[in-house]
Amino acid sequence: SAVISQKPSRDICQRGTSLTIQCQVDSQVTMMFWYRQQPGQSLTLIATANQGSEATYESGFVIDKFPISRPNLTFSTLTVSNMSPEDSSIYLCSVEPTGAGELFFGEGSRLTVL
Amino acid sequence: AQSVSQHNHHVILSEAASLELGCNYSYGGTVNLFWYVQYPGQHLQLLLKYFSGDPLVKGIKGFEAEFIKSKFSFNLRKPSVQWSDTAEYFCAVSPSGTYKYIFGTGTRLKVLA
């Protein structure tokens, strides 16, 4: 299993600013995933973060908008840049420990952009 | 494109009623199937999963799900719900051999005491 902590749990931000979300895992994992959950919609994968390499982004998401860091095997950050109200969402950090066969999630970071 | 459909967005039941939440997916290959639950104020957690074998899978808290390959379905059931089952339920599919998970839009279940 894995226990994941995310910070902040929620924030209210002004349009045009940037916010960095932190994700800490209690064990070493190869891949970490960042999801977005917009109101009334399903979880959408933003990118996959591997330690020591650039993140892999899904269609519709770009590094300039969602830069990701993965400095070690237990930590990652996601930045939401130049925010607009459309970025208001819950952002979720997730991992699949080797052999687990399932995803573990953090509590999520609820972001509101005014 | 791969997708997961959950037909019921909101369900309201009285305690002791039976529950069935529908989940259908579109993908031609072999998949692993999941139901996740999110209780109020808590993080998403796994309810049950299916990889292979018996298509009737039992999970935590009395939940079960049945994989019907011919129907591309993985419906969640519970014979008698409790107030504590109030939560949001997500169906997810992961093509075998990949790390990709495709989630449905979720079903909000409210159980009345």
Short mmCIF file of N, CA and C in Angstrom, two decimals, chain A residues 9-113:
data_model
loop_
_atom_site.label_atom_id
_atom_site.label_comp_id
_atom_site.label_asym_id
_atom_site.label_seq_id
_atom_site.Cartn_x
_atom_site.Cartn_y
_atom_site.Cartn_z
N SER A 9 -4.43 21.41 0.69
CA SER A 9 -5.66 20.65 0.50
C SER A 9 -6.67 21.47 -0.30
N ARG A 10 -6.59 22.77 -0.15
CA ARG A 10 -7.44 23.66 -0.94
C ARG A 10 -6.82 25.04 -0.98
N ASP A 11 -7.16 25.78 -2.01
CA ASP A 11 -6.66 27.15 -2.12
C ASP A 11 -7.56 27.94 -3.05
N ILE A 12 -7.60 29.22 -2.81
CA ILE A 12 -8.32 30.15 -3.69
C ILE A 12 -7.28 31.09 -4.26
N CYS A 13 -7.24 31.16 -5.58
CA CYS A 13 -6.18 31.91 -6.25
C CYS A 13 -6.76 32.94 -7.21
N GLN A 14 -5.94 33.91 -7.51
CA GLN A 14 -6.34 34.94 -8.47
C GLN A 14 -5.93 34.52 -9.87
N ARG A 15 -6.73 34.95 -10.81
CA ARG A 15 -6.42 34.72 -12.22
C ARG A 15 -5.03 35.23 -12.55
N GLY A 16 -4.27 34.46 -13.32
CA GLY A 16 -2.95 34.88 -13.77
C GLY A 16 -1.81 34.44 -12.86
N THR A 17 -2.13 33.97 -11.68
CA THR A 17 -1.08 33.51 -10.78
C THR A 17 -0.82 32.02 -11.00
N SER A 18 0.18 31.50 -10.28
CA SER A 18 0.53 30.08 -10.37
C SER A 18 0.50 29.47 -8.98
N LEU A 19 0.23 28.20 -8.93
CA LEU A 19 0.18 27.48 -7.65
C LEU A 19 0.90 26.14 -7.81
N THR A 20 1.71 25.81 -6.81
CA THR A 20 2.40 24.53 -6.82
C THR A 20 1.80 23.61 -5.79
N ILE A 21 1.47 22.41 -6.23
CA ILE A 21 0.91 21.38 -5.36
C ILE A 21 1.99 20.34 -5.08
N GLN A 22 2.12 19.98 -3.82
CA GLN A 22 3.14 19.02 -3.44
C GLN A 22 2.51 17.66 -3.14
N CYS A 23 3.25 16.61 -3.45
CA CYS A 23 2.79 15.24 -3.20
C CYS A 23 3.92 14.44 -2.59
N GLN A 24 3.68 13.91 -1.40
CA GLN A 24 4.68 13.12 -0.68
C GLN A 24 4.13 11.71 -0.45
N VAL A 25 4.93 10.70 -0.79
CA VAL A 25 4.53 9.31 -0.62
C VAL A 25 5.38 8.68 0.47
N ASP A 26 4.78 7.75 1.21
CA ASP A 26 5.51 7.16 2.33
C ASP A 26 6.42 6.00 1.92
N SER A 27 6.51 5.73 0.63
CA SER A 27 7.40 4.68 0.15
C SER A 27 7.91 5.07 -1.24
N GLN A 28 8.97 4.44 -1.66
CA GLN A 28 9.55 4.76 -2.96
C GLN A 28 8.71 4.14 -4.08
N VAL A 29 8.40 4.94 -5.06
CA VAL A 29 7.60 4.46 -6.20
C VAL A 29 8.25 4.95 -7.48
N THR A 30 8.13 4.13 -8.51
CA THR A 30 8.73 4.50 -9.78
C THR A 30 7.96 5.61 -10.47
N MET A 31 6.67 5.39 -10.61
CA MET A 31 5.85 6.36 -11.33
C MET A 31 4.86 7.04 -10.39
N MET A 32 4.68 8.32 -10.61
CA MET A 32 3.65 9.08 -9.91
C MET A 32 2.77 9.71 -10.98
N PHE A 33 1.50 9.80 -10.68
CA PHE A 33 0.54 10.29 -11.65
C PHE A 33 -0.19 11.51 -11.10
N TRP A 34 -0.46 12.44 -11.98
CA TRP A 34 -1.26 13.60 -11.61
C TRP A 34 -2.55 13.58 -12.42
N TYR A 35 -3.68 13.66 -11.68
CA TYR A 35 -5.00 13.65 -12.29
C TYR A 35 -5.70 14.98 -12.00
N ARG A 36 -6.66 15.29 -12.86
CA ARG A 36 -7.53 16.42 -12.63
C ARG A 36 -8.97 15.92 -12.60
N GLN A 37 -9.72 16.45 -11.66
CA GLN A 37 -11.14 16.08 -11.56
C GLN A 37 -11.94 17.36 -11.58
N GLN A 38 -12.48 17.68 -12.75
CA GLN A 38 -13.29 18.89 -12.86
C GLN A 38 -14.71 18.58 -12.41
N PRO A 39 -15.43 19.61 -11.99
CA PRO A 39 -16.78 19.39 -11.45
C PRO A 39 -17.65 18.57 -12.40
N GLY A 40 -18.22 17.49 -11.89
CA GLY A 40 -19.13 16.67 -12.67
C GLY A 40 -18.47 15.82 -13.73
N GLN A 41 -17.15 15.77 -13.72
CA GLN A 41 -16.46 15.00 -14.75
C GLN A 41 -15.62 13.90 -14.12
N SER A 42 -15.11 13.04 -14.96
CA SER A 42 -14.29 11.95 -14.46
C SER A 42 -12.87 12.42 -14.20
N LEU A 43 -12.09 11.56 -13.59
CA LEU A 43 -10.68 11.86 -13.38
C LEU A 43 -9.96 11.77 -14.72
N THR A 44 -9.18 12.78 -15.01
CA THR A 44 -8.42 12.81 -16.25
C THR A 44 -6.94 12.86 -15.95
N LEU A 45 -6.18 11.98 -16.55
CA LEU A 45 -4.75 11.95 -16.32
C LEU A 45 -4.08 13.14 -17.00
N ILE A 46 -3.33 13.90 -16.21
CA ILE A 46 -2.59 15.04 -16.76
C ILE A 46 -1.24 14.58 -17.28
N ALA A 47 -0.51 13.87 -16.40
CA ALA A 47 0.84 13.47 -16.77
C ALA A 47 1.34 12.38 -15.83
N THR A 48 2.38 11.71 -16.29
CA THR A 48 3.06 10.69 -15.50
C THR A 48 4.47 11.19 -15.22
N ALA A 49 4.87 11.12 -13.95
CA ALA A 49 6.17 11.65 -13.54
C ALA A 49 7.08 10.51 -13.10
N ASN A 50 8.18 10.35 -13.81
CA ASN A 50 9.20 9.38 -13.43
C ASN A 50 10.39 10.11 -12.86
N GLN A 51 11.01 9.54 -11.85
CA GLN A 51 12.16 10.18 -11.25
C GLN A 51 13.33 10.18 -12.23
N GLY A 52 13.92 11.34 -12.40
CA GLY A 52 15.10 11.44 -13.24
C GLY A 52 14.84 11.67 -14.70
N SER A 53 13.59 11.83 -15.07
CA SER A 53 13.28 12.12 -16.47
C SER A 53 12.12 13.10 -16.54
N GLU A 54 11.92 13.64 -17.73
CA GLU A 54 10.82 14.58 -17.89
C GLU A 54 9.48 13.86 -17.80
N ALA A 55 8.51 14.57 -17.33
CA ALA A 55 7.17 13.99 -17.23
C ALA A 55 6.59 13.74 -18.62
N THR A 56 5.72 12.77 -18.70
CA THR A 56 5.02 12.45 -19.94
C THR A 56 3.61 12.98 -19.84
N TYR A 57 3.24 13.87 -20.76
CA TYR A 57 1.95 14.54 -20.69
C TYR A 57 0.94 13.88 -21.62
N GLU A 58 -0.31 13.88 -21.16
CA GLU A 58 -1.40 13.34 -21.97
C GLU A 58 -1.87 14.40 -22.96
N SER A 59 -2.60 13.94 -23.93
CA SER A 59 -3.13 14.85 -24.94
C SER A 59 -3.97 15.93 -24.28
N GLY A 60 -3.70 17.16 -24.64
CA GLY A 60 -4.45 18.28 -24.10
C GLY A 60 -3.77 18.97 -22.93
N PHE A 61 -2.67 18.42 -22.47
CA PHE A 61 -1.92 19.00 -21.35
C PHE A 61 -0.48 19.25 -21.80
N VAL A 62 0.05 20.42 -21.44
CA VAL A 62 1.40 20.78 -21.87
C VAL A 62 2.25 21.20 -20.70
N ILE A 63 3.54 21.06 -20.88
CA ILE A 63 4.48 21.31 -19.80
C ILE A 63 4.48 22.77 -19.36
N ASP A 64 4.27 23.68 -20.30
CA ASP A 64 4.29 25.09 -19.94
C ASP A 64 3.16 25.45 -18.99
N LYS A 65 2.05 24.77 -19.11
CA LYS A 65 0.90 25.04 -18.28
C LYS A 65 0.95 24.25 -16.97
N PHE A 66 1.47 23.03 -17.03
CA PHE A 66 1.51 22.14 -15.87
C PHE A 66 2.90 21.57 -15.66
N PRO A 67 3.88 22.41 -15.36
CA PRO A 67 5.21 21.86 -15.11
C PRO A 67 5.23 20.96 -13.89
N ILE A 68 5.98 19.88 -14.01
CA ILE A 68 6.05 18.86 -12.96
C ILE A 68 7.50 18.64 -12.58
N SER A 69 7.74 18.48 -11.29
CA SER A 69 9.07 18.08 -10.84
C SER A 69 8.98 16.73 -10.16
N ARG A 70 10.08 15.96 -10.24
CA ARG A 70 10.13 14.64 -9.58
C ARG A 70 11.58 14.44 -9.12
N PRO A 71 11.93 15.13 -8.03
CA PRO A 71 13.33 15.12 -7.61
C PRO A 71 13.79 13.80 -7.01
N ASN A 72 12.89 13.01 -6.48
CA ASN A 72 13.27 11.71 -5.89
C ASN A 72 12.09 10.74 -5.98
N LEU A 73 12.25 9.56 -5.40
CA LEU A 73 11.26 8.50 -5.57
C LEU A 73 10.06 8.62 -4.63
N THR A 74 10.03 9.65 -3.79
CA THR A 74 8.90 9.80 -2.87
C THR A 74 8.20 11.14 -2.98
N PHE A 75 8.59 11.97 -3.91
CA PHE A 75 8.08 13.35 -3.92
C PHE A 75 7.90 13.84 -5.34
N SER A 76 6.83 14.65 -5.53
CA SER A 76 6.60 15.29 -6.81
C SER A 76 5.82 16.58 -6.59
N THR A 77 5.97 17.50 -7.50
CA THR A 77 5.14 18.71 -7.48
C THR A 77 4.51 18.92 -8.84
N LEU A 78 3.32 19.50 -8.81
CA LEU A 78 2.61 19.92 -10.01
C LEU A 78 2.33 21.41 -9.86
N THR A 79 2.71 22.18 -10.84
CA THR A 79 2.40 23.61 -10.84
C THR A 79 1.32 23.89 -11.87
N VAL A 80 0.33 24.64 -11.47
CA VAL A 80 -0.69 25.11 -12.40
C VAL A 80 -0.35 26.57 -12.69
N SER A 81 0.04 26.85 -13.91
CA SER A 81 0.59 28.15 -14.25
C SER A 81 -0.44 29.06 -14.88
N ASN A 82 -0.24 30.37 -14.67
CA ASN A 82 -1.09 31.37 -15.32
C ASN A 82 -2.56 30.94 -15.27
N MET A 83 -3.05 30.80 -14.07
CA MET A 83 -4.36 30.19 -13.87
C MET A 83 -5.52 31.05 -14.38
N SER A 84 -6.53 30.35 -14.83
CA SER A 84 -7.80 30.97 -15.22
C SER A 84 -8.92 30.21 -14.49
N PRO A 85 -10.11 30.77 -14.45
CA PRO A 85 -11.21 30.07 -13.77
C PRO A 85 -11.45 28.64 -14.28
N GLU A 86 -11.09 28.39 -15.54
CA GLU A 86 -11.27 27.03 -16.09
C GLU A 86 -10.36 26.01 -15.42
N ASP A 87 -9.35 26.48 -14.71
CA ASP A 87 -8.44 25.58 -14.00
C ASP A 87 -8.98 25.18 -12.63
N SER A 88 -10.10 25.76 -12.24
CA SER A 88 -10.71 25.38 -10.97
C SER A 88 -11.08 23.90 -11.03
N SER A 89 -10.52 23.16 -10.09
CA SER A 89 -10.64 21.71 -10.17
C SER A 89 -10.05 21.09 -8.92
N ILE A 90 -10.19 19.79 -8.81
CA ILE A 90 -9.45 19.03 -7.80
C ILE A 90 -8.29 18.36 -8.52
N TYR A 91 -7.11 18.52 -7.98
CA TYR A 91 -5.91 17.90 -8.56
C TYR A 91 -5.47 16.78 -7.62
N LEU A 92 -5.28 15.61 -8.19
CA LEU A 92 -5.00 14.41 -7.41
C LEU A 92 -3.65 13.82 -7.78
N CYS A 93 -2.91 13.48 -6.77
CA CYS A 93 -1.66 12.75 -6.93
C CYS A 93 -1.95 11.27 -6.70
N SER A 94 -1.32 10.43 -7.49
CA SER A 94 -1.61 9.00 -7.41
C SER A 94 -0.35 8.19 -7.69
N VAL A 95 -0.27 7.01 -7.09
CA VAL A 95 0.85 6.10 -7.36
C VAL A 95 0.32 4.68 -7.49
N GLU A 96 1.07 3.87 -8.22
CA GLU A 96 0.79 2.44 -8.28
C GLU A 96 2.07 1.72 -7.87
N PRO A 97 2.19 1.36 -6.59
CA PRO A 97 3.41 0.67 -6.15
C PRO A 97 3.60 -0.63 -6.94
N THR A 98 4.84 -0.97 -7.16
CA THR A 98 5.16 -2.18 -7.93
C THR A 98 4.47 -3.39 -7.34
N GLY A 99 3.72 -4.10 -8.18
CA GLY A 99 3.04 -5.31 -7.76
C GLY A 99 1.70 -5.07 -7.09
N ALA A 100 1.34 -3.83 -6.84
CA ALA A 100 0.09 -3.55 -6.12
C ALA A 100 -1.13 -3.82 -6.98
N GLY A 101 -1.03 -3.50 -8.25
CA GLY A 101 -2.16 -3.71 -9.14
C GLY A 101 -3.32 -2.77 -8.89
N GLU A 102 -3.06 -1.66 -8.27
CA GLU A 102 -4.11 -0.67 -8.06
C GLU A 102 -3.45 0.69 -7.82
N LEU A 103 -4.25 1.73 -8.02
CA LEU A 103 -3.80 3.08 -7.76
C LEU A 103 -4.13 3.47 -6.33
N PHE A 104 -3.21 4.22 -5.73
CA PHE A 104 -3.46 4.85 -4.44
C PHE A 104 -3.48 6.35 -4.67
N PHE A 105 -4.39 7.03 -3.97
CA PHE A 105 -4.59 8.45 -4.19
C PHE A 105 -4.32 9.28 -2.95
N GLY A 106 -3.87 10.50 -3.20
CA GLY A 106 -3.84 11.48 -2.15
C GLY A 106 -5.23 12.04 -1.91
N GLU A 107 -5.31 12.96 -0.94
CA GLU A 107 -6.61 13.52 -0.58
C GLU A 107 -7.10 14.52 -1.62
N GLY A 108 -6.21 14.95 -2.49
CA GLY A 108 -6.60 15.92 -3.50
C GLY A 108 -6.37 17.35 -3.04
N SER A 109 -6.18 18.21 -4.02
CA SER A 109 -6.02 19.65 -3.78
C SER A 109 -7.12 20.36 -4.55
N ARG A 110 -8.01 20.99 -3.80
CA ARG A 110 -9.14 21.67 -4.45
C ARG A 110 -8.75 23.11 -4.73
N LEU A 111 -8.70 23.44 -5.99
CA LEU A 111 -8.24 24.76 -6.42
C LEU A 111 -9.41 25.55 -6.99
N THR A 112 -9.58 26.76 -6.48
CA THR A 112 -10.60 27.68 -7.02
C THR A 112 -9.89 28.92 -7.53
N VAL A 113 -10.15 29.25 -8.78
CA VAL A 113 -9.52 30.41 -9.40
C VAL A 113 -10.58 31.48 -9.64
#
